[in-house]
Tab-separated table of C-alpha atoms in Angstrom:
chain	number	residue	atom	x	y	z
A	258	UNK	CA	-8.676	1.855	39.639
A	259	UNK	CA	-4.788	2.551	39.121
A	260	UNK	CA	-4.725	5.415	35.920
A	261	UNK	CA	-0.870	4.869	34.776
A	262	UNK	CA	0.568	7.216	32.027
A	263	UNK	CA	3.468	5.801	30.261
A	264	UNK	CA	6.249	7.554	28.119
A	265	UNK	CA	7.296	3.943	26.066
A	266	UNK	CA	10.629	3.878	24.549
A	267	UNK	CA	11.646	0.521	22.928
A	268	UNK	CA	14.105	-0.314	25.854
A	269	UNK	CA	12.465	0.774	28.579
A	270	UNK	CA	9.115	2.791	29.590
A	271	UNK	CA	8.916	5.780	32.677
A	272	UNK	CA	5.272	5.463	34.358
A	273	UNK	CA	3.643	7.427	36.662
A	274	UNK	CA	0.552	5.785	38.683
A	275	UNK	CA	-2.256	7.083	40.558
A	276	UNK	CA	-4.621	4.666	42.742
A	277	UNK	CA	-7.801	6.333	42.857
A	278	UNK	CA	-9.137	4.834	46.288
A	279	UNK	CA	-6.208	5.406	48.084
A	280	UNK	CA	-4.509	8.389	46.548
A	281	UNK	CA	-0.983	6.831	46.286
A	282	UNK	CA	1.101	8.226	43.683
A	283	UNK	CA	4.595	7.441	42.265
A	284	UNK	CA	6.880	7.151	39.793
A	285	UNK	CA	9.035	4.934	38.087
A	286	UNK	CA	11.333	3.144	35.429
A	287	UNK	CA	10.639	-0.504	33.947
A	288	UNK	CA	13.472	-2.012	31.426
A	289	UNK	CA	11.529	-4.287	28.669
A	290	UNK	CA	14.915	-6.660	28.094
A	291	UNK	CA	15.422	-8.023	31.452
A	292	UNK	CA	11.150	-8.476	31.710
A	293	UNK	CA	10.906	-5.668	34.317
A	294	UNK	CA	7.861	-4.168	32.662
A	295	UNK	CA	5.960	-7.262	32.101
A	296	UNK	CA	6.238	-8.649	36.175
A	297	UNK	CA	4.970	-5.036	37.351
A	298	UNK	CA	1.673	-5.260	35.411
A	299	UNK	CA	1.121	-9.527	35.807
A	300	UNK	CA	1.494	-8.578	39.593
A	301	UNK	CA	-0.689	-5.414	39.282
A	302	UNK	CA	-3.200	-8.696	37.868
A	303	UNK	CA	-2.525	-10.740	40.643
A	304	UNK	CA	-3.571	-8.347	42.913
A	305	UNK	CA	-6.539	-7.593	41.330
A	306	UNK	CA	-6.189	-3.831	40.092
A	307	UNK	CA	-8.257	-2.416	37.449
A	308	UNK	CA	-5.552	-0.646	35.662
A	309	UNK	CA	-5.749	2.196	32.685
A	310	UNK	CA	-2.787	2.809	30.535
A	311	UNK	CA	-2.328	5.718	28.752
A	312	UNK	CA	0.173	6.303	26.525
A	313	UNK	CA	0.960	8.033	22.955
A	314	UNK	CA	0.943	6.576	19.721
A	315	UNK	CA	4.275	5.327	19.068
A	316	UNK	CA	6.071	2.544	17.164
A	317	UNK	CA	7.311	-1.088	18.371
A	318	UNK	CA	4.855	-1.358	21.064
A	319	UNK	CA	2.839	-4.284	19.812
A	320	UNK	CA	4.270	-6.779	22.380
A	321	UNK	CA	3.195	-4.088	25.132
A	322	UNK	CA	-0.573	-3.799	23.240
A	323	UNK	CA	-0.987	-7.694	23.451
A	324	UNK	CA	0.181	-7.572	27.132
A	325	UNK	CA	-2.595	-5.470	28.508
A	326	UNK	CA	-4.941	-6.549	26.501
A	327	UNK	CA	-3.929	-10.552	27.768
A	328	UNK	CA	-3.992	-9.075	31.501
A	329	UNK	CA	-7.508	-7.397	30.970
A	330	UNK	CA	-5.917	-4.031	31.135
A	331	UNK	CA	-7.711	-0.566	29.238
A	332	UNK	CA	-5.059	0.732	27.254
A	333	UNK	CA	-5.635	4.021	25.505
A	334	UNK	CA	-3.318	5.158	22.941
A	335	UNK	CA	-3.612	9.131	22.261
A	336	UNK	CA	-2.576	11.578	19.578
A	337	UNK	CA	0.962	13.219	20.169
A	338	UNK	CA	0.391	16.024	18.221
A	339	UNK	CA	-2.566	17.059	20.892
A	340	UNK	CA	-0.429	15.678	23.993
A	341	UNK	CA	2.455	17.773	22.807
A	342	UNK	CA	-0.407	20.767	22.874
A	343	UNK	CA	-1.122	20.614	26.114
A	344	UNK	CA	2.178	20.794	27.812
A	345	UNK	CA	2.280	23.667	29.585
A	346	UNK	CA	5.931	23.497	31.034
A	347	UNK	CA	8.467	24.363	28.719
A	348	UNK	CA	10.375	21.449	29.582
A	349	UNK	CA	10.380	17.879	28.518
A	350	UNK	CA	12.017	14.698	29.881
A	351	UNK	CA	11.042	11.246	30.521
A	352	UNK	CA	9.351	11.653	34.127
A	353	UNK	CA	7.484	15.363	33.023
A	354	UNK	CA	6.023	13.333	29.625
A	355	UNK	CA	4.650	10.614	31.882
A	356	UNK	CA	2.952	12.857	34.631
A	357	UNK	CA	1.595	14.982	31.817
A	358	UNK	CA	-0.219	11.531	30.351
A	359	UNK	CA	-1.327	10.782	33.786
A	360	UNK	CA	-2.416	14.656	34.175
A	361	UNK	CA	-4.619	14.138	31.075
A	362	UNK	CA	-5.931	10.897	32.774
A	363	UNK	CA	-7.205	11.784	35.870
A	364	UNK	CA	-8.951	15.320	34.543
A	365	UNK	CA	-10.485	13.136	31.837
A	366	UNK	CA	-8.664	15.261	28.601
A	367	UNK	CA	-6.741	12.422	27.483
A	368	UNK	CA	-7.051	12.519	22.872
A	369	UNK	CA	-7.741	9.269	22.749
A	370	UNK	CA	-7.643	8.170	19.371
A	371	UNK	CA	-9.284	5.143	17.160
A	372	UNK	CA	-6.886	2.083	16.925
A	373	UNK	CA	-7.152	-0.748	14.663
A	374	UNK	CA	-7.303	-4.402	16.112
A	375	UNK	CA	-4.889	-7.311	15.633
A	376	UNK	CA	-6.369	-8.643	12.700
A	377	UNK	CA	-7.213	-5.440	10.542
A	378	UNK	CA	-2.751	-4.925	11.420
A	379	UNK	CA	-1.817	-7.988	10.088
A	380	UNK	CA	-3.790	-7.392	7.150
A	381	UNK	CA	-1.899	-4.194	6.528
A	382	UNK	CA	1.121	-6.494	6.590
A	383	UNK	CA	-0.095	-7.975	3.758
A	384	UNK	CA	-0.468	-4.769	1.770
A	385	UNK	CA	2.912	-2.926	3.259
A	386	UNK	CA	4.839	-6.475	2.263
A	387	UNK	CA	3.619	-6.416	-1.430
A	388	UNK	CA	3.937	-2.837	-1.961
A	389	UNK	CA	7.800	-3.025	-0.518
A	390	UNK	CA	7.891	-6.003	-2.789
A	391	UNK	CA	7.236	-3.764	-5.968
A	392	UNK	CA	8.971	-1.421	-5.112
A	393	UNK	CA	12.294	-3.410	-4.767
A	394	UNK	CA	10.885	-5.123	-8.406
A	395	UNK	CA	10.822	-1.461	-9.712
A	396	UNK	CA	14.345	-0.880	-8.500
A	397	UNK	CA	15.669	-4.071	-10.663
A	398	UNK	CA	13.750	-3.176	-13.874
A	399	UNK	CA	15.134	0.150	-13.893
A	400	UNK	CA	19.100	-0.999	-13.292
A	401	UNK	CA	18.123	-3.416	-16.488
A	402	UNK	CA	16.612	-0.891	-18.684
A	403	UNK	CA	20.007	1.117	-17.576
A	404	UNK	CA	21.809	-1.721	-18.558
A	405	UNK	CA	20.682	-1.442	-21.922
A	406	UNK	CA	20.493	1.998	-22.342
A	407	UNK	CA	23.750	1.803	-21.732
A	408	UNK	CA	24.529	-0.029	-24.830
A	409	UNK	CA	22.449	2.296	-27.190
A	410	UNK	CA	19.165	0.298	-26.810
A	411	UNK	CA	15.851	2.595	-25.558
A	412	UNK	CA	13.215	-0.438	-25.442
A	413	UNK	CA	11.201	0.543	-22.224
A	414	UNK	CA	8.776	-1.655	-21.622
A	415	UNK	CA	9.614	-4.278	-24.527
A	416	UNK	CA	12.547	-5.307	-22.526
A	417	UNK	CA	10.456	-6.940	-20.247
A	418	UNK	CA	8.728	-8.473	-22.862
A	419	UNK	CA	9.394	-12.578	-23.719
A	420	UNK	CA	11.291	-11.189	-27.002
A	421	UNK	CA	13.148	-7.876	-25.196
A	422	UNK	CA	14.151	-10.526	-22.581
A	423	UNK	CA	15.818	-12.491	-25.188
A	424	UNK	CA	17.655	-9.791	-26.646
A	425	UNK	CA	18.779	-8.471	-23.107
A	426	UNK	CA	20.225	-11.640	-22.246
A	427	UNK	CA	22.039	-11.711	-25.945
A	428	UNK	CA	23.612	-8.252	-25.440
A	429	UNK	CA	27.709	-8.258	-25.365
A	430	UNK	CA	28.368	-7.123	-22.202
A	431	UNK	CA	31.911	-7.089	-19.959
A	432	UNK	CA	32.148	-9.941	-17.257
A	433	UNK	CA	30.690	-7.842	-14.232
A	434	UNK	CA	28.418	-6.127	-16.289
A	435	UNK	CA	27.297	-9.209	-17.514
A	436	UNK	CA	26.961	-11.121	-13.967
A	437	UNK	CA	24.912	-8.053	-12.547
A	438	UNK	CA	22.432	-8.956	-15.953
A	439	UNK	CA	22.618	-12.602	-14.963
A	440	UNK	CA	21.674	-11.958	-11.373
A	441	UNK	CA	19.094	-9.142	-11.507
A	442	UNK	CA	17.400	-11.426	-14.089
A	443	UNK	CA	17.253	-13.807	-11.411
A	444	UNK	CA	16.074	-11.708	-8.777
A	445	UNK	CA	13.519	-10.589	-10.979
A	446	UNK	CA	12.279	-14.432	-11.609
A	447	UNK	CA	12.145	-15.054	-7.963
A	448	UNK	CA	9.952	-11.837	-7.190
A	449	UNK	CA	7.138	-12.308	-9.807
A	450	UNK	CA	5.488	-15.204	-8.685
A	451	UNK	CA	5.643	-14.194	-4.818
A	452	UNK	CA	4.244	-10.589	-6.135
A	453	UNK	CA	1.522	-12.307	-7.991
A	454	UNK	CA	0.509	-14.782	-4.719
A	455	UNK	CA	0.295	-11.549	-2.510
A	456	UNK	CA	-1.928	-10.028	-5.445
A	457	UNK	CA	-4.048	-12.408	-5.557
A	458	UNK	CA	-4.285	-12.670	-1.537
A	459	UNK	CA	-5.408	-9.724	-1.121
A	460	UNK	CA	-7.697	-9.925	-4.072
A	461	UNK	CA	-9.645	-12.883	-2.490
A	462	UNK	CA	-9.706	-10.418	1.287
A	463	UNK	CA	-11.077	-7.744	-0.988
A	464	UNK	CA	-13.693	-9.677	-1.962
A	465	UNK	CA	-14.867	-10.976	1.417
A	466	UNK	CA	-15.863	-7.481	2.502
A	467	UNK	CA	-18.934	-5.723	0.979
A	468	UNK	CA	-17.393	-2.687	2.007
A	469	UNK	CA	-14.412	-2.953	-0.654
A	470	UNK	CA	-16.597	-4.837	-3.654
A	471	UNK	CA	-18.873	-1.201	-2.819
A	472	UNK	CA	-15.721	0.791	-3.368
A	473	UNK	CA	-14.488	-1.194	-6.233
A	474	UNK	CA	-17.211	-0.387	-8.648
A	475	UNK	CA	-15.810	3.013	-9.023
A	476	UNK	CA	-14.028	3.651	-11.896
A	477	UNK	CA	-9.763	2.939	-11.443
A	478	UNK	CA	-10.617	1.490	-7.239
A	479	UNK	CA	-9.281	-1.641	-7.810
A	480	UNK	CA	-8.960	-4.744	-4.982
A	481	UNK	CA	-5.674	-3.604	-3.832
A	482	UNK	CA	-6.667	0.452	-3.651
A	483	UNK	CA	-10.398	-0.732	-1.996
A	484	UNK	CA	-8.912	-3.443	0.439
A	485	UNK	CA	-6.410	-0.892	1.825
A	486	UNK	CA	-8.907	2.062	2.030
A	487	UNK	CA	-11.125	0.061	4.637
A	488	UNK	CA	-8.320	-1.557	6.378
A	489	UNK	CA	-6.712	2.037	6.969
A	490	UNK	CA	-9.905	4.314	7.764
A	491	UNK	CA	-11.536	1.457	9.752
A	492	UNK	CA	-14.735	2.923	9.810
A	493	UNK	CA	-16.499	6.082	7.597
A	494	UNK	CA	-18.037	6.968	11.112
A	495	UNK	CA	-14.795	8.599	12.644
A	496	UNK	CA	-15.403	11.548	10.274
A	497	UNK	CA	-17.933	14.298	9.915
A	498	UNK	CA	-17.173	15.452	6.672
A	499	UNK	CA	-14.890	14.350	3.498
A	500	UNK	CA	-12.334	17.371	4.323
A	501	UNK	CA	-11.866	15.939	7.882
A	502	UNK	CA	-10.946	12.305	5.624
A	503	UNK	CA	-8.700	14.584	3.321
A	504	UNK	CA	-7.337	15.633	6.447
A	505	UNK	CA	-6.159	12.621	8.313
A	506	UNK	CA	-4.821	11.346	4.447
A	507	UNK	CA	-2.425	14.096	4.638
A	508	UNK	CA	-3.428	15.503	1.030
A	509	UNK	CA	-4.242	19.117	1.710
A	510	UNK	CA	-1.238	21.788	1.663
A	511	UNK	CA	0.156	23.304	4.756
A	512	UNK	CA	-0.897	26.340	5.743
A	513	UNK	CA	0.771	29.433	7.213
A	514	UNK	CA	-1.863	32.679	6.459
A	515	UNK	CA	-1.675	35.823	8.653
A	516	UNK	CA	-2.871	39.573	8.158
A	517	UNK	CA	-4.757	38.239	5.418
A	518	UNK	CA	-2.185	37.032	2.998
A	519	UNK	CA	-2.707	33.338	2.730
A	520	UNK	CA	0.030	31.297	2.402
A	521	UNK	CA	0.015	27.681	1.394
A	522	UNK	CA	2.712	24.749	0.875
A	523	UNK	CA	3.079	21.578	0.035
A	524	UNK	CA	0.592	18.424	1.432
A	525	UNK	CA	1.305	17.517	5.296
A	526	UNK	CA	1.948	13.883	4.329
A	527	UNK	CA	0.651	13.352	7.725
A	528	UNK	CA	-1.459	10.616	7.043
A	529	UNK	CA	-0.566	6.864	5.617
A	530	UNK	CA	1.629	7.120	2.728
A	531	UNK	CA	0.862	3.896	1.580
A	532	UNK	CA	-2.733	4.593	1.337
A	533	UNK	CA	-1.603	8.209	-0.016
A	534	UNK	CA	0.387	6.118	-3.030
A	535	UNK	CA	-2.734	4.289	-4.022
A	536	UNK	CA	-5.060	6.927	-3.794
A	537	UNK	CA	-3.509	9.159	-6.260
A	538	UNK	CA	-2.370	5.752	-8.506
A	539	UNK	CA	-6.340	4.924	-8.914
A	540	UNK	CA	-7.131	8.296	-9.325
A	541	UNK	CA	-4.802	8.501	-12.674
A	542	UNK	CA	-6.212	5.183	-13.517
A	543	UNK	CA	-9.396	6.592	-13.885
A	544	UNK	CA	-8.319	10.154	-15.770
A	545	UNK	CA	-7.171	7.525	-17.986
A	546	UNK	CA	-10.555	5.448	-18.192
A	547	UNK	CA	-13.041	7.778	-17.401
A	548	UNK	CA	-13.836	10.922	-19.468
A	549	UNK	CA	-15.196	13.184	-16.936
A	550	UNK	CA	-11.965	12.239	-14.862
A	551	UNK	CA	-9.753	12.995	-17.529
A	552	UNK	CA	-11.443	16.390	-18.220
A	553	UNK	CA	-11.029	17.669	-14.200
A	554	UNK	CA	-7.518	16.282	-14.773
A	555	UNK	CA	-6.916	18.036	-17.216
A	556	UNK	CA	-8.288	21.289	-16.516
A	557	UNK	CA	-6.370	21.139	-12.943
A	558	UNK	CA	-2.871	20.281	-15.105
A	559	UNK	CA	-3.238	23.250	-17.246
A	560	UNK	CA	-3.790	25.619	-14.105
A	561	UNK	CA	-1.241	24.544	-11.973
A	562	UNK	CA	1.237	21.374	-12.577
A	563	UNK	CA	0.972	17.746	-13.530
A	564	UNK	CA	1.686	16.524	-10.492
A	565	UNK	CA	-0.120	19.011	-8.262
A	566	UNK	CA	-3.343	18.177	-10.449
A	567	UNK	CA	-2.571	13.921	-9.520
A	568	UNK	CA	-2.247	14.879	-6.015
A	569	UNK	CA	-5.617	16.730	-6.242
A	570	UNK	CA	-7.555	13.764	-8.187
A	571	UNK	CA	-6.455	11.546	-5.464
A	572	UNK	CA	-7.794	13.646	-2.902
A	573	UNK	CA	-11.036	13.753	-4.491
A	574	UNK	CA	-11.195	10.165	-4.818
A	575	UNK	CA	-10.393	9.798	-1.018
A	576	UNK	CA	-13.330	11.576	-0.353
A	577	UNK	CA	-15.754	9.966	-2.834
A	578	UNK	CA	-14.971	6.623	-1.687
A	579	UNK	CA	-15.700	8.220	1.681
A	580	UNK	CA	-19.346	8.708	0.782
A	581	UNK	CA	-19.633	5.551	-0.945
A	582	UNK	CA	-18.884	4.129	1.940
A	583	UNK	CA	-20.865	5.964	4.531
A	584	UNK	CA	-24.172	6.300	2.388
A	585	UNK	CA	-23.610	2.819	1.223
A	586	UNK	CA	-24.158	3.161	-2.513
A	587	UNK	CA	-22.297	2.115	-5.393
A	588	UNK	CA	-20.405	3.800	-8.383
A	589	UNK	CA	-23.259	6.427	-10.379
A	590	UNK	CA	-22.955	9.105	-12.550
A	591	UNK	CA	-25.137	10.819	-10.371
A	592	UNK	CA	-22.364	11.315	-7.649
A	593	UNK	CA	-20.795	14.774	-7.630
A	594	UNK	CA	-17.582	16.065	-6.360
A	595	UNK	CA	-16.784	18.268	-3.470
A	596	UNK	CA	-18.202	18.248	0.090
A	597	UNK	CA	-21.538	16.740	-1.113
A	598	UNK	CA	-20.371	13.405	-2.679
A	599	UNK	CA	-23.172	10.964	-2.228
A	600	UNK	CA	-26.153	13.314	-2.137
A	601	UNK	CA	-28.654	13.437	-5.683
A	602	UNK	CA	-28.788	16.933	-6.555
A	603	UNK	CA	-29.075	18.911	-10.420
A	604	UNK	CA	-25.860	21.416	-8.787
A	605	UNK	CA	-27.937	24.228	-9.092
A	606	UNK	CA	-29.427	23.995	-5.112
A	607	UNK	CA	-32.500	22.224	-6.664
A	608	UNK	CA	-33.582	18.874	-5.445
């Protein structure tokens, strides 16, 4: 067995190897362009080494990930923030990050994290390529409404409508002014129906997993919010609890308490913002649809801010979904919130 910890860069990566039978060590660089990296480990196959990779979690390595896994190779990818914990040495270069990865290798402390397969990532695809989609949408719609603010019409949403579209496009406007109209409109044409096909493919993935049709009965989950809530958390199994989920969403504030004077910020943001965005979108769907929603909503708004009380309704939905999930039960009035979602109860410690 060869235990290799790699510090990847997208150019190049810095290894260091350890054989375990023979006790040779070493170190070295491998460039990715000229296909440096990729000969070392197909010859490490030919020569029929059992090889484990460890490495952090970083960006741009996917051709690297399909590599070992096409050579047979165990690759485990571990969490940075815990790497960067143990360093004892307050120095840090290329050569120190790699012996400290094969350090954490061979005494058998290496965070090894959960990492989704190939075909739960190119389902996220999917989602990330119709959300950047809407977004860019959004961005057009709002340089048309300016464009007719502009000339002392306030229509919001009727603009987009088949008679505010009419009267957009019969508004008096100078020759660049009216060639950014023309081609926005345009853009806009083009967008819809792709937006719509990618709705409605991930509508039809939604609805291939029990998981998500589970989640969607809840009040303001909808395909899109359901389908990206399993793809992202993978499995309700990797948590304990529905703060540890809360957690690894990156909706609870940062904290900085001492000598008993608690201190808290804003959210980490450490976890995936796009399933952060649709968390807190469902949860105002269902304030909006759902009384007993609305009324936490509310009361949350009225103690501390708008936007503060969305961010809080989101979390809670994060973790309801959670036990939805993990005790496999649909939508009830009988769920509560807080750390006991999923669990019948009166609230009053009586079963």
């Amino acid at each position: 067995m060869m235990l290799i910890g790699v510090d990847y860069h997208p150019s190049f990566q810095t290894i260091a190897f350890f054989v375990e039978e023979i006790g040779e060590c070493g170190e070295q660089e491998l460039n990715h362009s000229d296909g440096q990296a990729e000969k070392f480990y197909r010859d490490l196959k030919q020569r029929g080494i059992c090889v484990r990779v460890g490495m952090e979690a970083t960006g741009y390595a996917r051709w690297f990930e399909r590599l070992l896994a096409e050579l047979g190779f165990e690759l485990w990818i571990g969490d940075p923030a815990e790497i960067k914990a143990k360093r004892v040495k307050k120095q840090k270069f290329d050569r120190e990050d790699a012996r400290l990865l094969l350090r954490l290798l061979r005494e058998n402390n290496f965070p090894q994290i959960w990492v989704p397969g190939p075909e739960n990532r190119d389902l996220r695809q999917l989602l990330w390529h119709r959300h950047r989609l809407v977004q860019m949408r959004t961005r057009i719609m709002n340089q048309l409404q300016a464009l007719a603010m502009n000339e002392g019409y306030r229509w919001k949403k009727k603009v987009f409508s088949e008679q505010g579209r009419v009267q957009l496009e019969k508004l008096a406007l100078a020759p660049w002014a009216s060639r950014r109209r023309r081609e926005l409109l345009e853009l806009l044409d083009r967008m819809n129906p792709t937006i719509e096909e990618l709705t409605a493919a991930v509508e039809r993935k939604a609805r291939k997993r029990p998981e998500a049709m589970r989640l969607m009965t809840h009040p303001g989950v909808g395909p899109l919010t359901a389908r990206a809530y399993v793809l992202i958390i993978g499995t309700p199994t990797r948590f304990q609890c529905g703060k540890q989920l809360g957690t690894y969403v990156g909706m609870i504030p940062c904290e900085e308490s001492s000598a008993r004077k608690q201190r808290l910020g804003h959210i980490s943001k450490q976890g995936n913002s796009l399933l952060r965005f649709l968390l807190v979108e469902a949860a105002q769907a269902a304030a909006r649809i759902h009384p007993d929603w609305r009324r936490r909503y509310l009361h949350l708004a009225m103690r501390r801010h708008k936007s503060i009380a969305k961010v809080a309704m989101g979390r809670r939905l994060a973790v309801r979904l959670y036990w939805m999930w993990r005790n496999g039960c649909e939508y009830s009035q009988s769920l509560e919130f807080g750390s006991y979602v999923g669990q019948l109860g009166t609230g009053h410690g009586l079963k």
